[in-house]
CSV table of C-alpha atoms and ligand atoms in Angstrom, one decimal:
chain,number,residue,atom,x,y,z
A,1,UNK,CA,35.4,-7.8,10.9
A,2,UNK,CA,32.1,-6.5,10.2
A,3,UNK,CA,29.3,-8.3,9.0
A,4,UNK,CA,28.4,-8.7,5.4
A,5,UNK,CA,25.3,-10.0,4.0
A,6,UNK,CA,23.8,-10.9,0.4
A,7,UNK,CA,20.2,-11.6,0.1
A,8,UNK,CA,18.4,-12.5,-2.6
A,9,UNK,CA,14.8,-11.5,-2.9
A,10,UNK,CA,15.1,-8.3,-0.7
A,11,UNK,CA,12.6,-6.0,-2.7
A,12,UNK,CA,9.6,-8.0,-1.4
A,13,UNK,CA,8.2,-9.5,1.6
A,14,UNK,CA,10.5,-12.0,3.6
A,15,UNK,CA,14.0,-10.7,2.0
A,16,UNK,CA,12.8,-6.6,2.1
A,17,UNK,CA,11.8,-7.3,6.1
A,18,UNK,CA,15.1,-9.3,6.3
A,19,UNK,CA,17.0,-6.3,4.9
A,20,UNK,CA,15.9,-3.4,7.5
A,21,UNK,CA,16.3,-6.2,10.3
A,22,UNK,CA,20.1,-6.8,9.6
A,23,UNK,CA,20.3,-2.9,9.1
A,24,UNK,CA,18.8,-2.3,12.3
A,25,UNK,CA,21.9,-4.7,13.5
A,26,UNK,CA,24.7,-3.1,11.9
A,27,UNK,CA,24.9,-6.0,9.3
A,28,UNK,CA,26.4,-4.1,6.0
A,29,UNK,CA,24.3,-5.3,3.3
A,30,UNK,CA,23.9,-6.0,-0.3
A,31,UNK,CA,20.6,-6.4,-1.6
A,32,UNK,CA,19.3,-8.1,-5.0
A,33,UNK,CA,16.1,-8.5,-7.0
A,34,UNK,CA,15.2,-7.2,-10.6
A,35,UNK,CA,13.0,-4.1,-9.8
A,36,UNK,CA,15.5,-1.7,-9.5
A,37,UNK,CA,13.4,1.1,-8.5
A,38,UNK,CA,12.9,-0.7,-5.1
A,39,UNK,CA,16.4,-1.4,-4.4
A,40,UNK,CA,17.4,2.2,-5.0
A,41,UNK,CA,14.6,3.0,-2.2
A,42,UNK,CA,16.3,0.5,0.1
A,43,UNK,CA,19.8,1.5,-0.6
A,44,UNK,CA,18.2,5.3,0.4
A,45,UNK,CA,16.7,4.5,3.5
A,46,UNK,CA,19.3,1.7,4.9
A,47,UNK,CA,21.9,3.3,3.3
A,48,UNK,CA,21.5,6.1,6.6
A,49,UNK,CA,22.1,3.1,8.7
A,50,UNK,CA,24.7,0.7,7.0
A,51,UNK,CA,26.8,-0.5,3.6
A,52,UNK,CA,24.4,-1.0,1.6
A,53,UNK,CA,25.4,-2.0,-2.4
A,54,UNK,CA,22.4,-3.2,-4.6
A,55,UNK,CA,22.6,-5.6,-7.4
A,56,UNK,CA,19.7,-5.9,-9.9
A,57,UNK,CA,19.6,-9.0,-12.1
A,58,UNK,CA,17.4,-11.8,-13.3
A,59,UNK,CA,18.5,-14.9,-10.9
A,60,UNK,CA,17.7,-17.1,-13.6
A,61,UNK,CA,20.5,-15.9,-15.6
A,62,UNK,CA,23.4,-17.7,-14.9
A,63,UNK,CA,26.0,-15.3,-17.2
A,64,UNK,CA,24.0,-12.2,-15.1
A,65,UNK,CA,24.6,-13.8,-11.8
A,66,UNK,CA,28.2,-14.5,-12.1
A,67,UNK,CA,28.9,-11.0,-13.4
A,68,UNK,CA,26.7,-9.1,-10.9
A,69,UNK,CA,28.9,-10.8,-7.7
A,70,UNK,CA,32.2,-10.8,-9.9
A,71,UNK,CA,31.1,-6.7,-9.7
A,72,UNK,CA,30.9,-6.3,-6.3
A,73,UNK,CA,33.4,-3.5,-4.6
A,74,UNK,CA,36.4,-5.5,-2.9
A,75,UNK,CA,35.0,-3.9,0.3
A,76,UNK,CA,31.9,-6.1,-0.1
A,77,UNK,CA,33.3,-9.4,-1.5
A,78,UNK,CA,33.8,-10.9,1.8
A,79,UNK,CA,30.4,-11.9,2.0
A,80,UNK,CA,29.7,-13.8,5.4
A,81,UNK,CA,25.8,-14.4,5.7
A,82,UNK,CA,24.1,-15.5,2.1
A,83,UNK,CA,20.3,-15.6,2.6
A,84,UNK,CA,18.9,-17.4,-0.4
A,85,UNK,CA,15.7,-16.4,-0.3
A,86,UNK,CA,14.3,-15.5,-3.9
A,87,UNK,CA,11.5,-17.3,-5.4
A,88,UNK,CA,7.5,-17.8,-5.6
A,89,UNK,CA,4.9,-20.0,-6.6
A,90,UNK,CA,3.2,-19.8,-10.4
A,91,UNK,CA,-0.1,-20.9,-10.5
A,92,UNK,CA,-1.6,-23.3,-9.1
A,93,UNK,CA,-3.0,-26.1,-11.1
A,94,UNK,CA,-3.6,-29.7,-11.7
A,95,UNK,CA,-0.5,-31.2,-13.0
A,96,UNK,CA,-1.7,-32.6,-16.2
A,97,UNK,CA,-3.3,-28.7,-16.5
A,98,UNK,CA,0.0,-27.2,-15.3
A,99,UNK,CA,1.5,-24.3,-17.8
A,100,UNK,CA,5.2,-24.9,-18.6
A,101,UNK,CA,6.2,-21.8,-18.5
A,102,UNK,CA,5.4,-21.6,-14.7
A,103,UNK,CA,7.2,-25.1,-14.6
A,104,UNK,CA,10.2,-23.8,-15.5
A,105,UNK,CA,9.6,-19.9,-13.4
A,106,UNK,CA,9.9,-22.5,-10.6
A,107,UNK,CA,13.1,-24.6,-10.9
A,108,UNK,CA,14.8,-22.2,-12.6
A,109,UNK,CA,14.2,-19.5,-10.0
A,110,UNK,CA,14.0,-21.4,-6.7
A,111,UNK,CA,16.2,-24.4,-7.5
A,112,UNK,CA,18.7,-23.1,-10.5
A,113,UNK,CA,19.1,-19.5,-9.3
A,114,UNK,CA,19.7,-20.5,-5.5
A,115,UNK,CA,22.5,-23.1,-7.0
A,116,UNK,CA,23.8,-20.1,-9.2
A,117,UNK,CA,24.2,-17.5,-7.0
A,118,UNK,CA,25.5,-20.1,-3.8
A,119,UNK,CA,28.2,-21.4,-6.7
A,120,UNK,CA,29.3,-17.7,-7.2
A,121,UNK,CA,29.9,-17.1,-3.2
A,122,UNK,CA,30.6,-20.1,-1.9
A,123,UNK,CA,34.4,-19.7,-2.9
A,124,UNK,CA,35.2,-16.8,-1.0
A,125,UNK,CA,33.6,-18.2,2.3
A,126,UNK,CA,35.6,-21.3,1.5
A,127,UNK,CA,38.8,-18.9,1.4
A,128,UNK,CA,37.9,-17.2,4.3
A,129,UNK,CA,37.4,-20.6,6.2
A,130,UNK,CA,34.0,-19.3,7.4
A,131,UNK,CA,30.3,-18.5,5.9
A,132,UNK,CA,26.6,-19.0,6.9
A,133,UNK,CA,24.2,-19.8,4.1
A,134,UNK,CA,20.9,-19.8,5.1
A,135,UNK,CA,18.3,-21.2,2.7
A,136,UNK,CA,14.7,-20.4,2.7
A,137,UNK,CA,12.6,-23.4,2.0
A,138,UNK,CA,9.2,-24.2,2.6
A,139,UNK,CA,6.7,-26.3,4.2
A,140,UNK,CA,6.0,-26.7,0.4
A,141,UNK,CA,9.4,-28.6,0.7
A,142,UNK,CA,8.4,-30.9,3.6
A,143,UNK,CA,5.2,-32.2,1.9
A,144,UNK,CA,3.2,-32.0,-1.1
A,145,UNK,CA,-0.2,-30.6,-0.8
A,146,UNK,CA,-3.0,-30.4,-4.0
A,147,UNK,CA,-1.9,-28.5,-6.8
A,148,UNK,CA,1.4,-27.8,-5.1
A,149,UNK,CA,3.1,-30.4,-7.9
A,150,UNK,CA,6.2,-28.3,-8.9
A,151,UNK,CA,6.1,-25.5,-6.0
A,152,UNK,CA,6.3,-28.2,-3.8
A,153,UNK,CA,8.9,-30.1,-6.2
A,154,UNK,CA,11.0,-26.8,-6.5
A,155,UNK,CA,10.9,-26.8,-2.3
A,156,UNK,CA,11.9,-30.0,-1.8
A,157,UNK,CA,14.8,-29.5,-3.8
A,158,UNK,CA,16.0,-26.6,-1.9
A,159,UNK,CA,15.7,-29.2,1.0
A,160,UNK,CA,17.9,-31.3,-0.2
A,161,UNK,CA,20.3,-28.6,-1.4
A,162,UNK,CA,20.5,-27.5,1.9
A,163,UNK,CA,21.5,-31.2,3.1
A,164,UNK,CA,23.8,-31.6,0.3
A,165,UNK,CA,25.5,-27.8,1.1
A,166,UNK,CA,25.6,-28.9,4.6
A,167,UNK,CA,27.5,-32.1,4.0
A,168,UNK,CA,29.8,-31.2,1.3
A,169,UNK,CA,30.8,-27.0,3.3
A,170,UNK,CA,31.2,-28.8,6.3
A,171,UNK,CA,34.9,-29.6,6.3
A,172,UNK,CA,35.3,-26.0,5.3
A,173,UNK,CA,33.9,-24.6,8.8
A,174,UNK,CA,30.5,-22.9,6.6
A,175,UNK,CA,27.2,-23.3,8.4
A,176,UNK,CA,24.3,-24.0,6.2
A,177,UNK,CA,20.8,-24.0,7.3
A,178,UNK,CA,16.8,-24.3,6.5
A,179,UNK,CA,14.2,-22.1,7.5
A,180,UNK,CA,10.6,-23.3,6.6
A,181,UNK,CA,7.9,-21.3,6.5
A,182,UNK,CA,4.6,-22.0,6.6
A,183,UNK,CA,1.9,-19.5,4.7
A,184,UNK,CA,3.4,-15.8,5.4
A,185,UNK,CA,1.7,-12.7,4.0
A,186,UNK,CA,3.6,-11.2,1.1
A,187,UNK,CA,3.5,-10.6,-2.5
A,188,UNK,CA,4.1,-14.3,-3.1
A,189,UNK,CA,-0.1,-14.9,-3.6
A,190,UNK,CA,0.0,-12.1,-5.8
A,191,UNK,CA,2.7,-13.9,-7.8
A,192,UNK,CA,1.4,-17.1,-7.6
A,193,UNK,CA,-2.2,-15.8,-9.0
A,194,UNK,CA,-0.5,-13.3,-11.7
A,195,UNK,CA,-2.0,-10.3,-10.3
A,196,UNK,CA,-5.3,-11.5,-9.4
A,197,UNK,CA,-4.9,-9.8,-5.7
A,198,UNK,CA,-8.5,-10.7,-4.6
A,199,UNK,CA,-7.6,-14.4,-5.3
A,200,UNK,CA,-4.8,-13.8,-3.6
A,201,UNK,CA,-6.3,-12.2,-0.4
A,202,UNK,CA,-8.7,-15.3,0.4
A,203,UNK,CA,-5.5,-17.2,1.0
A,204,UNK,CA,-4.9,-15.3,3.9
A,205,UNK,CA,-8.3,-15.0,5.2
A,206,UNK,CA,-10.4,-15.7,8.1
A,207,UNK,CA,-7.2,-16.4,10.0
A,208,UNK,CA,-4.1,-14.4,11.4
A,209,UNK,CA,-0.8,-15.6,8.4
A,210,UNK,CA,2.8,-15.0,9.2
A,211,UNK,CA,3.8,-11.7,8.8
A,212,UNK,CA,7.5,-11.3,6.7
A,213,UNK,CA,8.7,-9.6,10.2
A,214,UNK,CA,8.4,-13.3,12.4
A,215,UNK,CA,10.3,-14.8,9.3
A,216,UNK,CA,13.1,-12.2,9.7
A,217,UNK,CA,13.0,-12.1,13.3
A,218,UNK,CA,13.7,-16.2,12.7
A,219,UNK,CA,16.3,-15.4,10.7
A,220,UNK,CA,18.3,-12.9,12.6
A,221,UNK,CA,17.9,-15.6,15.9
A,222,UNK,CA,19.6,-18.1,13.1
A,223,UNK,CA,22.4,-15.7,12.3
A,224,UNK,CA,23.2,-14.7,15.9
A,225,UNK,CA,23.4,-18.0,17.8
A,226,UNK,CA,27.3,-18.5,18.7
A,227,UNK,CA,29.7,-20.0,15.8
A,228,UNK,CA,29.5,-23.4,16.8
A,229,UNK,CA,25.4,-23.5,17.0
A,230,UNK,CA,23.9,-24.1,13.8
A,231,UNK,CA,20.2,-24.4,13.3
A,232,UNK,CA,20.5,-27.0,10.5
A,233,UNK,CA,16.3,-26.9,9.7
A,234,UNK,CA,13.7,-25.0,11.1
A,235,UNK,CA,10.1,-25.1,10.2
A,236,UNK,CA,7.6,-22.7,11.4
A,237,UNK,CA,3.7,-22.5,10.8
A,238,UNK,CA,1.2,-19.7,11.8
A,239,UNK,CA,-0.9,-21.4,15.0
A,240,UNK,CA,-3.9,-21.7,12.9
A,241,UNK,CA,-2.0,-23.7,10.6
A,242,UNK,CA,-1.1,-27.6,11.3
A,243,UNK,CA,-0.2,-29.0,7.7
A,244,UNK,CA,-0.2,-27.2,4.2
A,245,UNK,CA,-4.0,-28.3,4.1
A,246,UNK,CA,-5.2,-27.8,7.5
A,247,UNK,CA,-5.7,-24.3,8.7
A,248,UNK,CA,-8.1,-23.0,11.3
A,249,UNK,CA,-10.1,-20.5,9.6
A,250,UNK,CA,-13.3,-18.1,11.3
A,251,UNK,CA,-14.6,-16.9,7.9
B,301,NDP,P1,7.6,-12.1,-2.4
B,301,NDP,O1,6.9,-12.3,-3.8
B,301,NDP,O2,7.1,-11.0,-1.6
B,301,NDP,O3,9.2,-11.9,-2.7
B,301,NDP,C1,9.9,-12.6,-3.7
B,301,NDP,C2,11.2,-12.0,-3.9
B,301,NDP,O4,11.9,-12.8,-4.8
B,301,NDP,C3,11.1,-10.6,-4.5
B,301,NDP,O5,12.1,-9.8,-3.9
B,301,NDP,C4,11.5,-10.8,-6.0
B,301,NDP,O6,12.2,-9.7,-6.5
B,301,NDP,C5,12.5,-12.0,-5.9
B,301,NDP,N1,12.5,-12.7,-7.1
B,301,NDP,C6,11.5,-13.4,-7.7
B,301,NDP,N2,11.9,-13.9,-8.9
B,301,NDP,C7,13.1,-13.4,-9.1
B,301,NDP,C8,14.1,-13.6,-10.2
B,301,NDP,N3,13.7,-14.2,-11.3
B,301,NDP,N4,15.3,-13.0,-10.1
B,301,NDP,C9,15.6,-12.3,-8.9
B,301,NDP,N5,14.8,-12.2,-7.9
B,301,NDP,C10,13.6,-12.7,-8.0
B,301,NDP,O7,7.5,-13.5,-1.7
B,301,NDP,P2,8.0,-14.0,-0.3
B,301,NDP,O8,8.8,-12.9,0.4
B,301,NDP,O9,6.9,-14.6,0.4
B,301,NDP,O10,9.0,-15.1,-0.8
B,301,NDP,C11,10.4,-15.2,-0.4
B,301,NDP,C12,10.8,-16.7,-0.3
B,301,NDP,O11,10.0,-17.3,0.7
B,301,NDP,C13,10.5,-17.5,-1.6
B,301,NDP,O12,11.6,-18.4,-1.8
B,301,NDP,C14,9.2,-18.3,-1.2
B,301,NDP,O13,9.2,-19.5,-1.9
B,301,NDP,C15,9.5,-18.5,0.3
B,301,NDP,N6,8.3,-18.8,1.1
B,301,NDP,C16,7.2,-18.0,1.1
B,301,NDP,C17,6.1,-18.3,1.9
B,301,NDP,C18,4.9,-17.5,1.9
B,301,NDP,O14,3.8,-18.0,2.3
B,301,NDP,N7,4.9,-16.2,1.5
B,301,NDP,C19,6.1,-19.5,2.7
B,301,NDP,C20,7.3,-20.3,2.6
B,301,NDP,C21,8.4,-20.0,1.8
B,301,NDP,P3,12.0,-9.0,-7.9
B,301,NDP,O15,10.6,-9.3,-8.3
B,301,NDP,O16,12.3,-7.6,-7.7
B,301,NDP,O17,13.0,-9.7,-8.8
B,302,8X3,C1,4.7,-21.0,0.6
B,302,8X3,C2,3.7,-21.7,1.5
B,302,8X3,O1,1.7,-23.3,1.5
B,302,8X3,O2,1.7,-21.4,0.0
B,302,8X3,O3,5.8,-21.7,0.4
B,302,8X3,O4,3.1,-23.3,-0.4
B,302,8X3,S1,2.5,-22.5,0.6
């Protein structure tokens, strides 16, 4: 059967360069995020090369999520590949200066919405006695660095989600797996600094980032290894990067 595969966060950076990857593969795809305008663009230009259905919603609305994947065309319900990849960082601030509202962006985005929309497909996969889920965590989830507080809170949770999936899918033949990046160049700065896009650019300065292509190009190797290899955890840094703090710069 041909390959089917959900991701979550494909109008931006690692999910968008995920997207033409897999349609570059012949991986039918169906693509989510809120800005609809984007996803029609996508669905446009992969559309000429695979399936491609697009669901816009708010992953942070459980009622929305259930109903956009209870939606989906029979022809697309048997998913086989889930990328959870939606989220960001907001703000970045000493915790007793934190802003709640960015508190609760992050769980309820990169912790609550990856739970919601893996409770809405993990049935199917179960039924079909097969299923790769591959959740995209952070080196924000491997360690905590200044100011991270709830970024790295919300990462480390996905961490152990993707333990937790792993344990309790894996009577049910379902690989689950981690990838971890390190700082990539995408819209997430942009996010994180609400807009401020010089702010944003010094993060990525003086020094060559991750590009949202090596991430995908990860991700595809993850998908295409034989059934019974499963790359449980994989973290992966730019080389002028060692730790969330230390990063070769030549400013
Ligand atoms: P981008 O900002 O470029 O992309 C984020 C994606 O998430 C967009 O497609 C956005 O779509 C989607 N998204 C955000 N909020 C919501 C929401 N409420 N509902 C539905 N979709 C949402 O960032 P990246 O590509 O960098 O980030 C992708 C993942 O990679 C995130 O989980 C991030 O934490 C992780 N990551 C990023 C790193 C980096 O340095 N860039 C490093 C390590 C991990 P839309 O706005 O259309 O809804
Ligand atoms: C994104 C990497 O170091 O900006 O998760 O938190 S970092």
């Amino acid at each position: 059967m041909k390959k089917i595969a959900l991701i979550t966060g494909a109008t931006s950076g690692i999910g968008k360069a995920t997207a033409e990857l897999f349609a570059d593969n012949a991986i039918d795809l169906i693509l989510c995020g809120r800005r609809q305008d984007r996803l029609d663009e996508l669905r446009e230009v992969l559309g000429k090369k695979v399936k491609v259905h697009t669901l816009s919603f708010d992953i942070r609305d459980r009622a929305a999520v259930l109903e956009a994947i209870g939606s989906l065309p029979s022809a697309f319900k048997p998913i086989g590949i889930l990328v959870n990849n939606a989220g960001n960082a907001h703000g970045l601030d000493p915790i007793d200066q934190g802003n709640i509202d960015d508190w609760d962006a992050m769980l309820d985005i990169n912790v609550k919405g990856l739970l919601y929309i893996s409770k809405a497909i993990i049935p199917e996969m179960i039924k079909n006695g097969s299923g790769h889920i591959i959740n995209i965590g952070s080196t924000a989830g491997k360690e905590v660095y200044p100011r991270g507080n709830v970024y790295c809170a919300s990462k480390h949770a996905v961490d152990a989600i993707n333990q937790g999936m792993r344990i309790d899918l894996n009577e049910h033949g379902i690989r689950v797996g981690a990838v971890n990046p390190g700082l990539v160049e995408t819209e997430f700065s942009d996010v994180r600094f609400k807009g401020d896009t010089e702010r944003a650019k010094t993060v990525y300065k003086g020094f060559q980032p991750l590009l949202a292509e090596d991430i995908a190009d990860i991700i595809l190797f993850v998908i295409t290894r034989p059934y019974h290899v499963n790359i449980a955890d994989l973290v992966v840094m730019p080389t002028a990067q060692a730790s969330s703090t230390i990063v070769k710069k030549e400013l």
